[in-house]
Amino acid sequence: MDRLKLNEVGFILVNATALSSGGALTILRQFIAHAALTNKKYIVFAPIGVPLDVHANIIYIEVDTKSWLKRIWWDSFGLKRYIKQHNIESELCISLQNTSVNVDCQQLIYLHQSLPFTTVKYTLNKETIKYFLYKWFYKFFIFLFVTSGTRFVVQTQWMKAALTQSGVVEGNISVFTPDIKLPDGHLKKSPEQAQRLTTEQITFFYPASPLFYKNHLLILDALALLKTRQLNKKARFAVTLNVGDYPVFDEKVQQLELSDTVFYLGVMSYEQVIDNYISADAVLFPSYIETFGLPLAEAGVLGKKIICADLPYSRDVLKGYQGASFLNYQDVTKWADEMEFVIGRQIVFDFAPLSFAKCATWKDFFNFI
């Protein structure tokens, strides 16, 4: 803050007030790490109470937008008023949180929320109604302050296609892949570990939050079906949930008598998640609403067997990867069959790792802006 002053010219404004947790916070931190390597100056409007790395070319302004009303006010009036009050001169505003903002300079929107653009249909009930409303409510704010000169950045080709179908000119949309960085020493399993994987129970790992569209319940139904079959090994379903996070899931575990099959790992560090990828026999990803599906990319880079929903996002991320099985996200029998195949195999899966070397990434993004 001592090195930069708000009334200097040439700042790039970054609206990121809602990126406080999960994948959204990962996007913000990746952006900051790469922004620090450039010779540009940034004012980042950040969420309150989130620790972010300090860099000489970045000023952080914390803004409370924890409620929807506060966020709408900030995006519509607050940001513009702040710019005027502090005499900030900028030629570019980057919205890292999907929605457009009311500014006078050129705007670039980093769009990483797929819900408003998904064509997947789901049953309306107490659990899903807020997402149904969110789908239409949120889309309105994505485009509220968009002009003919607004540029969009998305993570996948399918999202680019979805945007063009919503009326955005194709030339105003660019695709950049998130960073896929794994800890050192992750690439090879030890001989002892490889042998263990062939002799002990079979572990299916699903790193996902407790949201209905993550489709955990499908896997429970598949496991119940597997219990009726003669299998030579025991299945183990490891989830990144705590008991109580997802009551509907917990109830179904009890109802289907799967307490000895489901393992609640809870919230873990990134390194622990990677360790669980490596030790798992297969990674499951039945989610039917995703933009990128980062676990697919991570598991693919590790050369893991992946069983996933057959949808545009998964086909996009795993294009060319030989270790993926794409299944109807509603077909319990097909999921049970594929899981049975994993359980019954005689050798350890060994797939050539997925590579994103030819994809445009954050480095290209900063050259682009």
CSV table of N, CA and C in Angstrom, one decimal, residues 245-359:
chain,number,residue,atom,x,y,z
A,245,ASP,N,-23.0,-33.0,7.1
A,245,ASP,CA,-22.9,-32.0,6.0
A,245,ASP,C,-24.1,-32.1,5.0
A,246,TYR,N,-24.5,-33.3,4.8
A,246,TYR,CA,-25.5,-33.6,3.7
A,246,TYR,C,-26.5,-34.6,4.3
A,247,PRO,N,-27.5,-34.2,5.1
A,247,PRO,CA,-28.4,-35.1,5.8
A,247,PRO,C,-29.1,-36.1,4.9
A,248,VAL,N,-29.4,-35.7,3.7
A,248,VAL,CA,-30.1,-36.6,2.7
A,248,VAL,C,-29.2,-37.8,2.4
A,249,PHE,N,-27.9,-37.5,2.2
A,249,PHE,CA,-26.9,-38.5,1.9
A,249,PHE,C,-26.8,-39.4,3.1
A,250,ASP,N,-26.6,-38.8,4.3
A,250,ASP,CA,-26.5,-39.6,5.6
A,250,ASP,C,-27.6,-40.6,5.7
A,251,GLU,N,-28.8,-40.1,5.5
A,251,GLU,CA,-30.0,-40.9,5.7
A,251,GLU,C,-30.0,-42.1,4.7
A,252,LYS,N,-29.6,-41.8,3.5
A,252,LYS,CA,-29.6,-42.9,2.5
A,252,LYS,C,-28.5,-43.9,2.8
A,253,VAL,N,-27.4,-43.5,3.3
A,253,VAL,CA,-26.4,-44.4,3.7
A,253,VAL,C,-27.0,-45.4,4.7
A,254,GLN,N,-27.7,-44.9,5.7
A,254,GLN,CA,-28.3,-45.8,6.7
A,254,GLN,C,-29.4,-46.7,6.1
A,255,GLN,N,-30.2,-46.1,5.2
A,255,GLN,CA,-31.4,-46.8,4.6
A,255,GLN,C,-30.9,-47.9,3.8
A,256,LEU,N,-29.8,-47.7,3.0
A,256,LEU,CA,-29.3,-48.8,2.1
A,256,LEU,C,-28.3,-49.7,2.8
A,257,GLU,N,-28.1,-49.5,4.1
A,257,GLU,CA,-27.1,-50.3,4.9
A,257,GLU,C,-25.7,-50.3,4.3
A,258,LEU,N,-25.2,-49.0,4.1
A,258,LEU,CA,-23.9,-48.9,3.5
A,258,LEU,C,-22.9,-48.2,4.4
A,259,SER,N,-23.2,-48.3,5.7
A,259,SER,CA,-22.3,-47.7,6.7
A,259,SER,C,-20.9,-48.2,6.7
A,260,ASP,N,-20.7,-49.5,6.3
A,260,ASP,CA,-19.4,-50.1,6.3
A,260,ASP,C,-18.7,-49.9,5.0
A,261,THR,N,-19.4,-49.2,4.0
A,261,THR,CA,-18.9,-49.0,2.7
A,261,THR,C,-18.5,-47.5,2.5
A,262,VAL,N,-19.2,-46.6,3.1
A,262,VAL,CA,-19.0,-45.2,2.9
A,262,VAL,C,-18.0,-44.7,4.0
A,263,PHE,N,-17.0,-44.0,3.5
A,263,PHE,CA,-16.0,-43.4,4.5
A,263,PHE,C,-16.0,-41.9,4.3
A,264,TYR,N,-16.3,-41.2,5.4
A,264,TYR,CA,-16.4,-39.8,5.5
A,264,TYR,C,-15.0,-39.3,5.8
A,265,LEU,N,-14.3,-38.6,4.8
A,265,LEU,CA,-13.0,-38.1,5.0
A,265,LEU,C,-13.0,-36.7,5.5
A,266,GLY,N,-14.1,-36.0,5.4
A,266,GLY,CA,-14.2,-34.6,5.8
A,266,GLY,C,-13.4,-33.6,4.9
A,267,VAL,N,-13.4,-32.4,5.3
A,267,VAL,CA,-12.7,-31.4,4.5
A,267,VAL,C,-11.2,-31.6,4.7
A,268,MET,N,-10.4,-31.6,3.6
A,268,MET,CA,-9.0,-31.9,3.6
A,268,MET,C,-8.2,-30.8,2.9
A,269,SER,N,-6.9,-30.8,3.2
A,269,SER,CA,-6.0,-29.9,2.5
A,269,SER,C,-5.8,-30.4,1.1
A,270,TYR,N,-5.3,-29.6,0.2
A,270,TYR,CA,-5.1,-29.9,-1.2
A,270,TYR,C,-4.1,-31.1,-1.3
A,271,GLU,N,-3.1,-31.1,-0.5
A,271,GLU,CA,-2.1,-32.2,-0.5
A,271,GLU,C,-2.8,-33.5,-0.1
A,272,GLN,N,-3.7,-33.5,0.9
A,272,GLN,CA,-4.4,-34.7,1.3
A,272,GLN,C,-5.4,-35.2,0.2
A,273,VAL,N,-6.0,-34.3,-0.5
A,273,VAL,CA,-6.8,-34.7,-1.6
A,273,VAL,C,-6.0,-35.4,-2.7
A,274,ILE,N,-4.8,-34.8,-3.0
A,274,ILE,CA,-3.9,-35.5,-4.0
A,274,ILE,C,-3.6,-36.9,-3.5
A,275,ASP,N,-3.2,-37.0,-2.2
A,275,ASP,CA,-2.9,-38.3,-1.7
A,275,ASP,C,-4.0,-39.3,-1.9
A,276,ASN,N,-5.2,-38.9,-1.7
A,276,ASN,CA,-6.4,-39.7,-1.9
A,276,ASN,C,-6.6,-40.1,-3.4
A,277,TYR,N,-6.4,-39.1,-4.3
A,277,TYR,CA,-6.4,-39.5,-5.7
A,277,TYR,C,-5.5,-40.7,-6.0
A,278,ILE,N,-4.2,-40.5,-5.5
A,278,ILE,CA,-3.2,-41.5,-5.8
A,278,ILE,C,-3.5,-42.9,-5.2
A,279,SER,N,-4.0,-42.9,-4.0
A,279,SER,CA,-4.3,-44.2,-3.4
A,279,SER,C,-5.6,-44.8,-3.8
A,280,ALA,N,-6.5,-44.1,-4.5
A,280,ALA,CA,-7.8,-44.6,-5.0
A,280,ALA,C,-7.6,-45.5,-6.2
A,281,ASP,N,-8.4,-46.5,-6.3
A,281,ASP,CA,-8.4,-47.3,-7.5
A,281,ASP,C,-9.1,-46.6,-8.7
A,282,ALA,N,-10.1,-45.8,-8.4
A,282,ALA,CA,-10.8,-45.0,-9.4
A,282,ALA,C,-11.4,-43.7,-8.8
A,283,VAL,N,-11.5,-42.7,-9.6
A,283,VAL,CA,-12.1,-41.4,-9.2
A,283,VAL,C,-13.4,-41.3,-9.8
A,284,LEU,N,-14.4,-41.1,-9.0
A,284,LEU,CA,-15.8,-40.9,-9.5
A,284,LEU,C,-16.2,-39.4,-9.6
A,285,PHE,N,-16.9,-39.1,-10.7
A,285,PHE,CA,-17.4,-37.7,-10.8
A,285,PHE,C,-18.7,-37.7,-11.6
A,286,PRO,N,-19.8,-38.0,-10.8
A,286,PRO,CA,-21.1,-38.1,-11.5
A,286,PRO,C,-21.9,-36.7,-11.5
A,287,SER,N,-21.2,-35.7,-11.1
A,287,SER,CA,-21.8,-34.3,-11.1
A,287,SER,C,-22.4,-33.9,-12.5
A,288,TYR,N,-23.6,-33.3,-12.5
A,288,TYR,CA,-24.2,-33.0,-13.7
A,288,TYR,C,-24.3,-31.5,-14.0
A,289,ILE,N,-23.8,-30.7,-13.1
A,289,ILE,CA,-23.7,-29.2,-13.3
A,289,ILE,C,-22.2,-28.8,-13.0
A,290,GLU,N,-21.4,-28.5,-14.0
A,290,GLU,CA,-20.0,-28.1,-13.8
A,290,GLU,C,-19.6,-27.2,-14.9
A,291,THR,N,-18.7,-26.3,-14.6
A,291,THR,CA,-18.1,-25.5,-15.6
A,291,THR,C,-16.8,-26.2,-16.2
A,292,PHE,N,-15.9,-26.6,-15.3
A,292,PHE,CA,-14.7,-27.2,-15.7
A,292,PHE,C,-14.5,-28.6,-15.1
A,293,GLY,N,-14.9,-28.8,-13.8
A,293,GLY,CA,-14.7,-30.0,-13.2
A,293,GLY,C,-13.2,-30.3,-12.9
A,294,LEU,N,-12.6,-29.5,-12.0
A,294,LEU,CA,-11.2,-29.5,-11.7
A,294,LEU,C,-10.8,-30.9,-11.2
A,295,PRO,N,-11.5,-31.7,-10.4
A,295,PRO,CA,-11.1,-33.0,-10.1
A,295,PRO,C,-10.8,-33.9,-11.3
A,296,LEU,N,-11.6,-33.7,-12.3
A,296,LEU,CA,-11.3,-34.5,-13.6
A,296,LEU,C,-9.9,-34.2,-14.1
A,297,ALA,N,-9.6,-33.0,-14.1
A,297,ALA,CA,-8.3,-32.6,-14.6
A,297,ALA,C,-7.2,-33.1,-13.7
A,298,GLU,N,-7.4,-33.0,-12.4
A,298,GLU,CA,-6.3,-33.4,-11.5
A,298,GLU,C,-6.2,-35.0,-11.5
A,299,ALA,N,-7.3,-35.7,-11.6
A,299,ALA,CA,-7.2,-37.1,-11.7
A,299,ALA,C,-6.6,-37.6,-13.0
A,300,GLY,N,-6.9,-36.9,-14.1
A,300,GLY,CA,-6.3,-37.2,-15.4
A,300,GLY,C,-4.8,-37.0,-15.4
A,301,VAL,N,-4.4,-35.8,-14.9
A,301,VAL,CA,-2.9,-35.5,-14.8
A,301,VAL,C,-2.2,-36.6,-14.0
A,302,LEU,N,-2.9,-37.2,-13.1
A,302,LEU,CA,-2.3,-38.3,-12.3
A,302,LEU,C,-2.4,-39.7,-12.9
A,303,GLY,N,-3.1,-39.7,-14.1
A,303,GLY,CA,-3.2,-41.0,-14.8
A,303,GLY,C,-4.2,-42.0,-14.1
A,304,LYS,N,-5.2,-41.5,-13.4
A,304,LYS,CA,-6.1,-42.3,-12.7
A,304,LYS,C,-7.3,-42.8,-13.6
A,305,LYS,N,-7.9,-43.9,-13.2
A,305,LYS,CA,-9.1,-44.4,-13.8
A,305,LYS,C,-10.2,-43.4,-13.4
A,306,ILE,N,-11.0,-42.9,-14.3
A,306,ILE,CA,-12.0,-41.9,-14.0
A,306,ILE,C,-13.4,-42.4,-14.5
A,307,ILE,N,-14.4,-42.4,-13.7
A,307,ILE,CA,-15.7,-42.7,-14.1
A,307,ILE,C,-16.6,-41.5,-13.9
A,308,CYS,N,-17.1,-40.9,-15.0
A,308,CYS,CA,-17.7,-39.6,-14.9
A,308,CYS,C,-19.0,-39.5,-15.7
A,309,ALA,N,-19.7,-38.4,-15.4
A,309,ALA,CA,-21.0,-38.1,-16.1
A,309,ALA,C,-20.6,-37.8,-17.6
A,310,ASP,N,-21.4,-38.3,-18.5
A,310,ASP,CA,-21.2,-38.0,-19.9
A,310,ASP,C,-21.9,-36.7,-20.3
A,311,LEU,N,-21.2,-35.6,-20.1
A,311,LEU,CA,-21.7,-34.3,-20.4
A,311,LEU,C,-20.7,-33.4,-21.0
A,312,PRO,N,-21.1,-32.3,-21.7
A,312,PRO,CA,-20.1,-31.5,-22.4
A,312,PRO,C,-18.9,-31.1,-21.6
A,313,TYR,N,-19.0,-30.8,-20.3
A,313,TYR,CA,-17.9,-30.3,-19.5
A,313,TYR,C,-16.8,-31.4,-19.4
A,314,SER,N,-17.3,-32.7,-19.1
A,314,SER,CA,-16.3,-33.8,-18.9
A,314,SER,C,-15.7,-34.2,-20.2
A,315,ARG,N,-16.4,-34.2,-21.3
A,315,ARG,CA,-15.8,-34.5,-22.6
A,315,ARG,C,-14.8,-33.4,-23.0
A,316,ASP,N,-15.1,-32.2,-22.6
A,316,ASP,CA,-14.2,-31.1,-22.9
A,316,ASP,C,-12.8,-31.2,-22.2
A,317,VAL,N,-13.0,-31.4,-20.8
A,317,VAL,CA,-11.8,-31.5,-20.0
A,317,VAL,C,-10.9,-32.7,-20.3
A,318,LEU,N,-11.6,-33.9,-20.5
A,318,LEU,CA,-10.9,-35.1,-20.6
A,318,LEU,C,-10.7,-35.6,-22.1
A,319,LYS,N,-10.8,-34.6,-23.0
A,319,LYS,CA,-10.7,-34.9,-24.4
A,319,LYS,C,-9.3,-35.7,-24.7
A,320,GLY,N,-9.4,-36.9,-25.3
A,320,GLY,CA,-8.3,-37.6,-25.6
A,320,GLY,C,-7.7,-38.5,-24.5
A,321,TYR,N,-8.3,-38.4,-23.3
A,321,TYR,CA,-7.8,-39.2,-22.2
A,321,TYR,C,-8.3,-40.6,-22.3
A,322,GLN,N,-7.5,-41.6,-22.2
A,322,GLN,CA,-7.9,-43.0,-22.4
A,322,GLN,C,-8.4,-43.6,-21.1
A,323,GLY,N,-8.2,-43.0,-20.0
A,323,GLY,CA,-8.6,-43.6,-18.7
A,323,GLY,C,-10.0,-43.2,-18.2
A,324,ALA,N,-10.8,-42.6,-19.1
A,324,ALA,CA,-12.1,-42.1,-18.6
A,324,ALA,C,-13.2,-43.0,-19.2
A,325,SER,N,-14.2,-43.2,-18.4
A,325,SER,CA,-15.5,-43.8,-18.8
A,325,SER,C,-16.6,-42.8,-18.6
A,326,PHE,N,-17.3,-42.5,-19.7
A,326,PHE,CA,-18.4,-41.5,-19.7
A,326,PHE,C,-19.7,-42.2,-19.6
A,327,LEU,N,-20.5,-42.0,-18.5
A,327,LEU,CA,-21.7,-42.7,-18.3
A,327,LEU,C,-22.9,-41.7,-18.1
A,328,ASN,N,-24.1,-42.2,-18.5
A,328,ASN,CA,-25.3,-41.4,-18.2
A,328,ASN,C,-25.4,-41.1,-16.7
A,329,TYR,N,-25.5,-39.9,-16.3
A,329,TYR,CA,-25.5,-39.5,-14.9
A,329,TYR,C,-26.7,-40.0,-14.2
A,330,GLN,N,-27.7,-40.6,-14.9
A,330,GLN,CA,-28.9,-41.0,-14.2
A,330,GLN,C,-29.1,-42.6,-14.2
A,331,ASP,N,-28.1,-43.2,-14.9
A,331,ASP,CA,-28.3,-44.7,-15.1
A,331,ASP,C,-27.5,-45.4,-14.0
A,332,VAL,N,-28.2,-45.8,-13.0
A,332,VAL,CA,-27.5,-46.5,-11.8
A,332,VAL,C,-26.9,-47.8,-12.2
A,333,THR,N,-27.5,-48.6,-13.1
A,333,THR,CA,-27.0,-49.9,-13.5
A,333,THR,C,-25.7,-49.7,-14.2
A,334,LYS,N,-25.6,-48.8,-15.1
A,334,LYS,CA,-24.3,-48.6,-15.9
A,334,LYS,C,-23.2,-48.2,-14.9
A,335,TRP,N,-23.5,-47.4,-13.9
A,335,TRP,CA,-22.5,-47.0,-12.9
A,335,TRP,C,-22.0,-48.2,-12.1
A,336,ALA,N,-23.0,-49.0,-11.7
A,336,ALA,CA,-22.7,-50.2,-11.0
A,336,ALA,C,-21.9,-51.2,-11.8
A,337,ASP,N,-22.2,-51.3,-13.1
A,337,ASP,CA,-21.4,-52.2,-14.0
A,337,ASP,C,-20.0,-51.7,-14.1
A,338,GLU,N,-19.8,-50.4,-14.3
A,338,GLU,CA,-18.4,-49.9,-14.5
A,338,GLU,C,-17.6,-50.1,-13.2
A,339,MET,N,-18.3,-49.8,-12.1
A,339,MET,CA,-17.6,-50.0,-10.8
A,339,MET,C,-17.3,-51.5,-10.6
A,340,GLU,N,-18.1,-52.4,-11.0
A,340,GLU,CA,-17.9,-53.8,-10.9
A,340,GLU,C,-16.7,-54.2,-11.7
A,341,PHE,N,-16.5,-53.6,-12.9
A,341,PHE,CA,-15.4,-53.8,-13.8
A,341,PHE,C,-14.1,-53.4,-13.1
A,342,VAL,N,-14.1,-52.3,-12.4
A,342,VAL,CA,-12.9,-51.9,-11.6
A,342,VAL,C,-12.6,-52.8,-10.5
A,343,ILE,N,-13.6,-53.3,-9.8
A,343,ILE,CA,-13.4,-54.2,-8.7
A,343,ILE,C,-12.9,-55.5,-9.2
A,344,GLY,N,-13.3,-56.0,-10.4
A,344,GLY,CA,-12.9,-57.3,-10.8
A,344,GLY,C,-11.6,-57.4,-11.7
A,345,ARG,N,-11.0,-56.2,-11.9
A,345,ARG,CA,-9.8,-56.2,-12.8
A,345,ARG,C,-8.7,-57.0,-12.1
A,346,GLN,N,-7.7,-57.5,-12.9
A,346,GLN,CA,-6.6,-58.2,-12.4
A,346,GLN,C,-5.3,-57.5,-12.3
A,347,ILE,N,-5.3,-56.3,-12.9
A,347,ILE,CA,-4.0,-55.5,-13.0
A,347,ILE,C,-4.3,-54.1,-12.5
A,348,VAL,N,-3.3,-53.4,-12.1
A,348,VAL,CA,-3.4,-52.0,-11.7
A,348,VAL,C,-3.6,-51.1,-13.0
A,349,PHE,N,-4.5,-50.2,-13.0
A,349,PHE,CA,-4.7,-49.3,-14.2
A,349,PHE,C,-3.4,-48.5,-14.4
A,350,ASP,N,-3.1,-48.3,-15.6
A,350,ASP,CA,-1.9,-47.5,-15.9
A,350,ASP,C,-2.2,-46.7,-17.2
A,351,PHE,N,-2.6,-45.4,-17.0
A,351,PHE,CA,-2.9,-44.6,-18.2
A,351,PHE,C,-1.9,-43.5,-18.4
A,352,ALA,N,-1.7,-43.1,-19.6
A,352,ALA,CA,-0.8,-42.0,-19.9
A,352,ALA,C,-1.5,-40.7,-19.3
A,353,PRO,N,-0.7,-40.0,-18.6
A,353,PRO,CA,-1.3,-38.8,-17.9
A,353,PRO,C,-1.9,-37.8,-18.9
A,354,LEU,N,-3.0,-37.2,-18.5
A,354,LEU,CA,-3.6,-36.1,-19.3
A,354,LEU,C,-2.7,-34.9,-19.3
A,355,SER,N,-2.6,-34.2,-20.4
A,355,SER,CA,-1.7,-33.1,-20.5
A,355,SER,C,-2.5,-31.8,-20.9
A,356,PHE,N,-2.2,-30.7,-20.3
A,356,PHE,CA,-2.8,-29.4,-20.7
A,356,PHE,C,-1.8,-28.5,-21.2
A,357,ALA,N,-0.7,-29.1,-21.7
A,357,ALA,CA,0.5,-28.3,-22.2
A,357,ALA,C,0.1,-27.4,-23.4
A,358,LYS,N,-0.9,-27.8,-24.2
A,358,LYS,CA,-1.2,-27.0,-25.4
A,358,LYS,C,-2.4,-26.1,-25.1
A,359,CYS,N,-2.9,-26.0,-23.9
A,359,CYS,CA,-4.0,-25.2,-23.6
A,359,CYS,C,-3.5,-23.8,-23.2
